[in-house]
Short mmCIF file of N, CA and C in Angstrom, two decimals:
data_model
loop_
_atom_site.label_atom_id
_atom_site.label_comp_id
_atom_site.label_asym_id
_atom_site.label_seq_id
_atom_site.Cartn_x
_atom_site.Cartn_y
_atom_site.Cartn_z
N MET A 1 5.43 16.44 11.91
CA MET A 1 4.92 14.93 11.83
C MET A 1 3.78 15.11 10.93
N PRO A 2 3.12 14.12 10.21
CA PRO A 2 2.12 14.13 9.49
C PRO A 2 1.06 13.88 10.39
N GLU A 3 -0.07 14.88 10.03
CA GLU A 3 -1.40 14.74 10.90
C GLU A 3 -2.09 13.45 10.61
N LYS A 4 -2.17 12.73 9.21
CA LYS A 4 -2.57 11.54 9.05
C LYS A 4 -1.54 10.67 9.23
N PRO A 5 -1.82 9.28 9.75
CA PRO A 5 -0.71 8.34 9.82
C PRO A 5 -0.20 7.62 8.38
N LEU A 6 1.17 7.78 8.17
CA LEU A 6 1.56 7.34 6.96
C LEU A 6 1.48 5.72 7.07
N SER A 7 0.98 4.91 6.09
CA SER A 7 1.02 3.42 6.21
C SER A 7 2.38 2.82 5.54
N CYS A 8 2.84 3.63 4.47
CA CYS A 8 3.95 2.94 3.84
C CYS A 8 4.91 4.28 3.15
N VAL A 9 6.24 3.96 3.36
CA VAL A 9 7.03 4.89 2.66
C VAL A 9 7.96 4.12 1.83
N LEU A 10 8.05 4.32 0.43
CA LEU A 10 9.01 3.50 -0.57
C LEU A 10 10.18 4.40 -0.67
N LEU A 11 11.47 3.74 -0.30
CA LEU A 11 12.75 4.22 -0.49
C LEU A 11 13.23 3.75 -1.59
N ALA A 12 13.87 4.35 -2.61
CA ALA A 12 14.67 3.92 -3.58
C ALA A 12 16.11 4.34 -3.91
N ASP A 13 17.11 3.68 -3.66
CA ASP A 13 18.35 4.15 -3.90
C ASP A 13 19.28 3.23 -4.19
N ARG A 14 20.13 3.08 -5.19
CA ARG A 14 21.25 2.21 -5.37
C ARG A 14 22.27 2.09 -4.43
N HIS A 15 22.55 3.02 -3.50
CA HIS A 15 23.69 3.00 -2.67
C HIS A 15 23.14 2.56 -1.15
N HIS A 16 23.38 1.13 -0.76
CA HIS A 16 22.88 0.55 0.12
C HIS A 16 23.43 1.10 1.46
N GLY A 17 24.44 1.83 1.71
CA GLY A 17 24.80 2.29 2.78
C GLY A 17 24.14 3.28 3.35
N LEU A 18 24.00 4.33 2.33
CA LEU A 18 23.01 5.50 2.65
C LEU A 18 21.65 5.08 2.87
N THR A 19 21.25 4.16 1.96
CA THR A 19 19.73 3.63 2.15
C THR A 19 19.42 3.35 3.43
N GLU A 20 20.38 2.42 4.10
CA GLU A 20 20.34 1.96 5.42
C GLU A 20 19.81 3.35 6.49
N GLY A 21 20.84 4.19 6.28
CA GLY A 21 20.82 5.42 7.09
C GLY A 21 19.51 6.36 7.10
N ILE A 22 19.12 6.36 5.66
CA ILE A 22 17.99 7.13 5.58
C ILE A 22 16.52 6.28 5.83
N ARG A 23 16.85 4.84 5.73
CA ARG A 23 15.79 3.99 6.32
C ARG A 23 15.45 4.37 7.80
N GLY A 24 16.41 4.18 8.54
CA GLY A 24 16.62 4.25 10.01
C GLY A 24 16.00 5.69 10.39
N LEU A 25 16.28 6.82 9.56
CA LEU A 25 15.68 8.02 9.99
C LEU A 25 14.08 8.13 9.60
N LEU A 26 13.77 7.51 8.53
CA LEU A 26 12.41 7.46 8.12
C LEU A 26 11.66 6.43 9.28
N GLN A 27 12.17 5.45 9.71
CA GLN A 27 11.60 4.62 10.58
C GLN A 27 11.50 5.10 11.99
N THR A 28 12.11 6.36 12.22
CA THR A 28 11.92 6.82 13.48
C THR A 28 10.49 7.68 13.72
N ALA A 29 10.07 7.80 12.78
CA ALA A 29 8.58 8.68 12.34
C ALA A 29 7.53 7.97 11.71
N PHE A 30 7.71 7.10 11.07
CA PHE A 30 6.73 6.41 9.91
C PHE A 30 6.62 5.22 10.02
N GLY A 31 7.42 4.30 10.64
CA GLY A 31 6.91 2.75 10.79
C GLY A 31 7.34 2.09 9.63
N THR A 32 6.48 1.71 8.81
CA THR A 32 7.02 0.86 7.49
C THR A 32 7.71 1.57 6.42
N VAL A 33 8.92 1.15 6.05
CA VAL A 33 9.73 1.39 5.27
C VAL A 33 10.27 0.38 4.18
N VAL A 34 9.66 0.64 2.99
CA VAL A 34 10.25 -0.38 1.98
C VAL A 34 11.18 -0.25 1.21
N MET A 35 12.42 -0.75 1.24
CA MET A 35 13.63 -0.36 0.35
C MET A 35 13.44 -1.09 -0.97
N VAL A 36 14.08 -0.30 -2.22
CA VAL A 36 14.26 -0.91 -3.47
C VAL A 36 15.58 -0.19 -4.18
N ALA A 37 16.20 -0.91 -4.89
CA ALA A 37 17.45 -0.52 -5.38
C ALA A 37 17.80 -0.22 -6.87
N ASP A 38 16.65 -0.54 -7.55
CA ASP A 38 16.40 -0.15 -9.05
C ASP A 38 15.20 0.29 -9.56
N GLU A 39 15.19 0.79 -10.82
CA GLU A 39 13.91 1.62 -11.29
C GLU A 39 12.61 0.69 -11.44
N ALA A 40 13.00 -0.63 -12.13
CA ALA A 40 11.89 -1.76 -11.95
C ALA A 40 11.35 -2.06 -10.69
N SER A 41 12.22 -2.10 -9.75
CA SER A 41 11.39 -2.41 -8.43
C SER A 41 10.71 -1.30 -7.90
N LEU A 42 11.25 -0.07 -8.37
CA LEU A 42 10.50 1.13 -7.78
C LEU A 42 8.99 1.14 -8.54
N LEU A 43 8.94 1.03 -9.83
CA LEU A 43 7.57 0.93 -10.30
C LEU A 43 6.88 -0.37 -10.02
N ASP A 44 7.46 -1.54 -9.70
CA ASP A 44 6.83 -2.26 -9.32
C ASP A 44 6.04 -2.44 -7.65
N GLY A 45 6.99 -1.72 -6.94
CA GLY A 45 6.81 -1.50 -5.56
C GLY A 45 5.68 -0.36 -5.43
N ALA A 46 5.77 0.68 -6.30
CA ALA A 46 4.98 1.74 -6.25
C ALA A 46 3.49 1.25 -6.67
N GLY A 47 3.48 0.57 -7.75
CA GLY A 47 2.13 -0.04 -8.16
C GLY A 47 1.34 -1.20 -7.33
N ARG A 48 2.20 -1.98 -6.73
CA ARG A 48 1.92 -3.10 -5.94
C ARG A 48 1.42 -2.63 -4.62
N LEU A 49 2.41 -1.67 -3.97
CA LEU A 49 2.21 -1.24 -2.58
C LEU A 49 1.28 -0.24 -2.22
N GLN A 50 1.27 0.63 -3.32
CA GLN A 50 0.42 1.79 -3.32
C GLN A 50 0.95 2.71 -1.89
N PRO A 51 2.31 2.90 -1.80
CA PRO A 51 2.56 3.76 -0.84
C PRO A 51 2.22 5.11 -0.59
N ASP A 52 2.30 5.81 0.56
CA ASP A 52 1.83 7.25 0.74
C ASP A 52 3.00 8.12 0.34
N VAL A 53 4.29 7.87 0.50
CA VAL A 53 5.19 8.70 -0.12
C VAL A 53 6.36 7.65 -0.52
N ALA A 54 7.10 8.45 -1.70
CA ALA A 54 8.20 7.54 -2.11
C ALA A 54 9.33 8.68 -2.01
N VAL A 55 10.54 8.00 -1.66
CA VAL A 55 12.02 8.91 -1.65
C VAL A 55 12.74 8.25 -2.42
N VAL A 56 13.03 9.05 -3.23
CA VAL A 56 13.83 8.13 -4.54
C VAL A 56 15.00 9.19 -5.00
N ASP A 57 16.36 8.64 -4.95
CA ASP A 57 17.44 8.91 -5.36
C ASP A 57 17.36 9.47 -6.86
N LEU A 58 17.84 10.63 -7.23
CA LEU A 58 17.65 11.13 -8.34
C LEU A 58 18.36 10.32 -9.67
N SER A 59 19.62 9.85 -9.09
CA SER A 59 20.40 8.93 -10.12
C SER A 59 20.04 7.43 -9.88
N LEU A 60 18.57 7.21 -9.52
CA LEU A 60 18.42 5.81 -9.47
C LEU A 60 18.60 4.85 -10.82
N ALA A 61 18.08 5.54 -11.90
CA ALA A 61 18.15 4.96 -13.39
C ALA A 61 19.87 5.03 -13.69
N ARG A 62 20.09 4.18 -14.41
CA ARG A 62 21.54 4.38 -14.79
C ARG A 62 22.04 5.48 -15.86
N GLU A 63 20.65 5.68 -16.59
CA GLU A 63 21.03 6.71 -17.53
C GLU A 63 20.64 8.07 -16.90
N SER A 64 21.06 9.06 -17.12
CA SER A 64 20.69 10.53 -16.65
C SER A 64 19.14 10.95 -17.11
N SER A 65 18.26 10.25 -16.69
CA SER A 65 16.95 10.67 -17.36
C SER A 65 15.99 10.48 -15.98
N LEU A 66 15.01 11.13 -16.20
CA LEU A 66 13.86 11.34 -15.35
C LEU A 66 12.73 10.52 -15.68
N GLY A 67 13.02 9.56 -16.67
CA GLY A 67 11.81 8.73 -17.00
C GLY A 67 11.04 7.97 -16.11
N TRP A 68 12.00 7.60 -14.99
CA TRP A 68 11.36 7.01 -13.90
C TRP A 68 10.22 7.62 -13.05
N LEU A 69 10.47 8.97 -12.82
CA LEU A 69 9.86 9.77 -12.26
C LEU A 69 8.29 9.98 -12.99
N ARG A 70 8.60 9.97 -14.36
CA ARG A 70 7.14 10.21 -15.38
C ARG A 70 6.42 8.89 -15.24
N ALA A 71 7.15 7.87 -15.20
CA ALA A 71 6.47 6.56 -15.40
C ALA A 71 5.76 6.26 -13.72
N VAL A 72 6.34 6.81 -12.76
CA VAL A 72 5.63 6.72 -11.56
C VAL A 72 4.47 7.64 -11.23
N ARG A 73 4.51 8.58 -11.95
CA ARG A 73 3.40 9.53 -11.86
C ARG A 73 2.42 8.88 -12.45
N GLN A 74 2.71 8.30 -13.74
CA GLN A 74 1.44 7.75 -14.66
C GLN A 74 0.83 6.53 -13.87
N ARG A 75 1.73 5.64 -13.34
CA ARG A 75 1.22 4.48 -12.73
C ARG A 75 0.61 4.85 -11.12
N CYS A 76 1.19 5.90 -10.48
CA CYS A 76 0.49 6.20 -9.05
C CYS A 76 0.48 8.07 -9.19
N PRO A 77 -0.65 8.30 -9.74
CA PRO A 77 -0.59 9.73 -9.98
C PRO A 77 -0.62 10.55 -8.30
N ASN A 78 -1.31 9.73 -7.35
CA ASN A 78 -1.58 10.69 -6.04
C ASN A 78 -0.04 10.18 -5.16
N LEU A 79 0.74 9.60 -5.55
CA LEU A 79 1.97 9.26 -4.80
C LEU A 79 2.65 10.56 -4.52
N LYS A 80 3.16 10.98 -3.47
CA LYS A 80 3.98 11.82 -3.21
C LYS A 80 5.63 11.46 -3.24
N VAL A 81 6.12 12.25 -4.28
CA VAL A 81 7.76 11.75 -4.51
C VAL A 81 8.50 12.73 -4.09
N ILE A 82 9.39 12.43 -3.17
CA ILE A 82 10.42 13.31 -2.75
C ILE A 82 11.78 12.78 -3.45
N VAL A 83 12.43 13.67 -4.32
CA VAL A 83 13.52 13.44 -4.98
C VAL A 83 14.68 13.79 -4.05
N ILE A 84 15.58 12.80 -3.85
CA ILE A 84 16.88 13.23 -3.10
C ILE A 84 18.02 13.17 -4.22
N SER A 85 19.02 13.99 -3.89
CA SER A 85 20.32 13.71 -4.80
C SER A 85 21.48 14.70 -4.25
N VAL A 86 22.65 14.38 -4.68
CA VAL A 86 23.86 14.94 -4.20
C VAL A 86 23.84 16.40 -4.89
N HIS A 87 23.47 16.41 -5.90
CA HIS A 87 23.36 17.68 -6.79
C HIS A 87 22.66 18.79 -6.20
N ASP A 88 23.07 19.87 -6.18
CA ASP A 88 22.33 21.13 -5.53
C ASP A 88 22.18 22.13 -6.53
N GLU A 89 22.37 21.92 -7.62
CA GLU A 89 22.19 22.87 -8.64
C GLU A 89 20.80 23.29 -9.00
N GLN A 90 20.33 24.64 -9.21
CA GLN A 90 19.13 25.02 -9.42
C GLN A 90 18.59 24.43 -10.37
N SER A 91 19.27 23.97 -11.80
CA SER A 91 18.76 23.43 -12.99
C SER A 91 18.47 22.05 -12.45
N VAL A 92 19.09 21.27 -11.62
CA VAL A 92 18.85 19.65 -11.40
C VAL A 92 17.70 19.80 -10.60
N ARG A 93 17.33 20.88 -9.57
CA ARG A 93 16.03 20.86 -8.84
C ARG A 93 14.95 21.01 -9.74
N ARG A 94 15.06 22.20 -10.66
CA ARG A 94 14.01 22.57 -11.58
C ARG A 94 13.64 21.45 -12.29
N ALA A 95 14.50 20.60 -12.87
CA ALA A 95 14.40 19.51 -13.70
C ALA A 95 13.22 18.44 -13.05
N ALA A 96 13.86 18.22 -11.57
CA ALA A 96 13.15 17.15 -10.82
C ALA A 96 11.53 17.79 -10.77
N MET A 97 11.43 18.86 -10.38
CA MET A 97 10.27 19.19 -9.91
C MET A 97 9.44 19.47 -11.29
N GLU A 98 9.75 19.78 -12.45
CA GLU A 98 9.04 19.87 -13.65
C GLU A 98 8.59 18.75 -14.14
N ALA A 99 9.50 17.42 -13.64
CA ALA A 99 9.31 16.04 -13.97
C ALA A 99 8.01 15.57 -13.32
N GLY A 100 7.99 16.25 -12.03
CA GLY A 100 6.78 15.81 -11.26
C GLY A 100 7.12 15.40 -9.80
N ALA A 101 8.39 15.73 -9.51
CA ALA A 101 8.40 15.69 -7.95
C ALA A 101 7.71 16.48 -7.14
N ASP A 102 7.37 16.19 -6.14
CA ASP A 102 6.70 16.98 -4.87
C ASP A 102 7.49 17.65 -4.13
N ALA A 103 8.96 17.16 -3.79
CA ALA A 103 9.88 18.00 -3.30
C ALA A 103 11.00 17.31 -3.67
N PHE A 104 12.33 18.44 -3.26
CA PHE A 104 13.45 17.98 -3.59
C PHE A 104 14.49 18.13 -2.40
N VAL A 105 15.34 17.06 -2.02
CA VAL A 105 16.28 17.33 -0.71
C VAL A 105 17.61 16.76 -0.99
N VAL A 106 18.48 17.71 -0.70
CA VAL A 106 19.77 17.62 -0.97
C VAL A 106 20.46 16.63 -0.02
N LYS A 107 20.96 15.66 -0.49
CA LYS A 107 21.37 14.43 0.48
C LYS A 107 22.30 15.14 1.48
N ARG A 108 23.22 16.26 1.51
CA ARG A 108 23.98 16.50 2.84
C ARG A 108 23.05 17.04 3.64
N ALA A 109 21.77 17.25 3.45
CA ALA A 109 21.01 18.02 4.37
C ALA A 109 19.73 17.03 4.69
N ILE A 110 19.79 15.58 4.32
CA ILE A 110 19.07 14.51 4.97
C ILE A 110 18.41 14.73 6.16
N ALA A 111 19.56 14.85 7.05
CA ALA A 111 19.15 14.70 8.68
C ALA A 111 18.19 15.69 8.88
N THR A 112 18.35 16.66 8.44
CA THR A 112 17.57 17.87 8.92
C THR A 112 16.24 18.14 8.00
N ASP A 113 16.46 17.78 6.85
CA ASP A 113 15.47 18.20 6.05
C ASP A 113 14.41 17.01 5.41
N LEU A 114 14.67 16.05 5.61
CA LEU A 114 14.03 15.07 4.87
C LEU A 114 12.61 14.70 5.63
N LEU A 115 12.62 14.19 6.86
CA LEU A 115 11.59 14.43 7.81
C LEU A 115 10.40 15.48 7.40
N PRO A 116 11.08 16.84 7.58
CA PRO A 116 10.03 17.94 7.46
C PRO A 116 9.52 18.07 6.00
N ALA A 117 10.17 17.65 5.02
CA ALA A 117 9.92 17.33 3.57
C ALA A 117 8.92 16.58 3.58
N VAL A 118 9.04 15.34 4.07
CA VAL A 118 7.72 14.24 4.07
C VAL A 118 6.64 14.95 4.93
N ALA A 119 6.63 15.41 5.78
CA ALA A 119 5.44 15.94 6.53
C ALA A 119 4.86 17.21 5.55
N LEU A 120 5.72 17.80 4.91
CA LEU A 120 5.26 18.96 4.15
C LEU A 120 4.31 18.44 2.87
N VAL A 121 5.02 17.62 2.39
CA VAL A 121 4.28 16.92 1.12
C VAL A 121 2.86 16.20 1.66
N TRP A 122 2.92 15.29 2.58
CA TRP A 122 1.99 14.59 3.04
C TRP A 122 0.86 15.50 3.44
N ALA A 123 1.01 16.72 4.06
CA ALA A 123 0.08 17.43 4.62
C ALA A 123 -0.60 18.47 3.37
N SER A 124 0.09 18.55 2.22
CA SER A 124 -0.40 19.63 1.30
C SER A 124 -0.91 18.84 0.03
N PRO A 125 -1.68 19.07 -0.71
CA PRO A 125 -1.80 18.46 -2.18
C PRO A 125 -1.07 18.93 -3.05
N ASN A 126 -0.39 19.96 -3.24
CA ASN A 126 0.48 20.20 -4.30
C ASN A 126 1.47 21.12 -3.82
N VAL A 127 2.65 20.63 -3.35
CA VAL A 127 3.53 21.22 -2.47
C VAL A 127 4.89 22.20 -3.54
N GLY A 128 5.39 21.04 -4.12
CA GLY A 128 6.45 21.72 -4.88
C GLY A 128 7.61 22.29 -4.41
N ALA A 129 8.34 21.76 -3.28
CA ALA A 129 9.12 22.29 -2.44
C ALA A 129 10.48 21.72 -2.48
N SER A 130 11.37 22.64 -2.27
CA SER A 130 12.76 21.99 -2.59
C SER A 130 13.74 22.48 -1.69
N THR A 131 14.49 21.87 -1.12
CA THR A 131 15.65 22.41 0.17
C THR A 131 16.69 23.23 -0.68
N ASP A 132 16.85 24.45 -0.06
CA ASP A 132 17.91 25.44 -0.57
C ASP A 132 18.81 25.41 0.85
N GLU A 133 20.04 24.96 0.62
CA GLU A 133 21.10 25.16 1.56
C GLU A 133 20.53 24.56 2.95
N GLY A 134 20.07 23.48 2.90
CA GLY A 134 19.44 22.93 4.09
C GLY A 134 18.21 23.36 4.86
N GLU A 135 17.42 23.92 4.11
CA GLU A 135 15.99 24.77 4.51
C GLU A 135 14.90 24.19 3.71
N VAL A 136 13.87 23.75 4.44
CA VAL A 136 12.83 23.41 3.82
C VAL A 136 11.73 24.31 4.07
N PRO A 137 11.11 24.77 2.66
CA PRO A 137 10.31 25.98 3.05
C PRO A 137 9.05 25.60 3.74
N ASN A 138 8.48 26.89 4.53
CA ASN A 138 7.38 26.73 5.47
C ASN A 138 5.96 26.72 4.57
#
């Protein structure tokens, strides 16, 4: 768990059913979780709410671009961003990390890896972590 209390986690995913499950997981440890379902709401919420951490589905934008991540970085440079995805290819992870993600978690490992990833990025100024077959680096 984070040493400093988190005031707000922003969760962005177009898939409502999965988002509810992730929200429940985050709320067990962190209290306030704000959900958004599109790129415009993510950018607005990040700028307006100033969350501590954003957990964002890689496929949030309709086009296969990481422009949303670059835009979040410009608007909120200190925001910790964890990208989640069904894709576990190394090239996908690398692209997300190079675009500015602080961590990458594969969706199939969310139950075991998301909370440790949040704690890791929150505790470290520059983490650059990604899960590999369900493991978050120490």
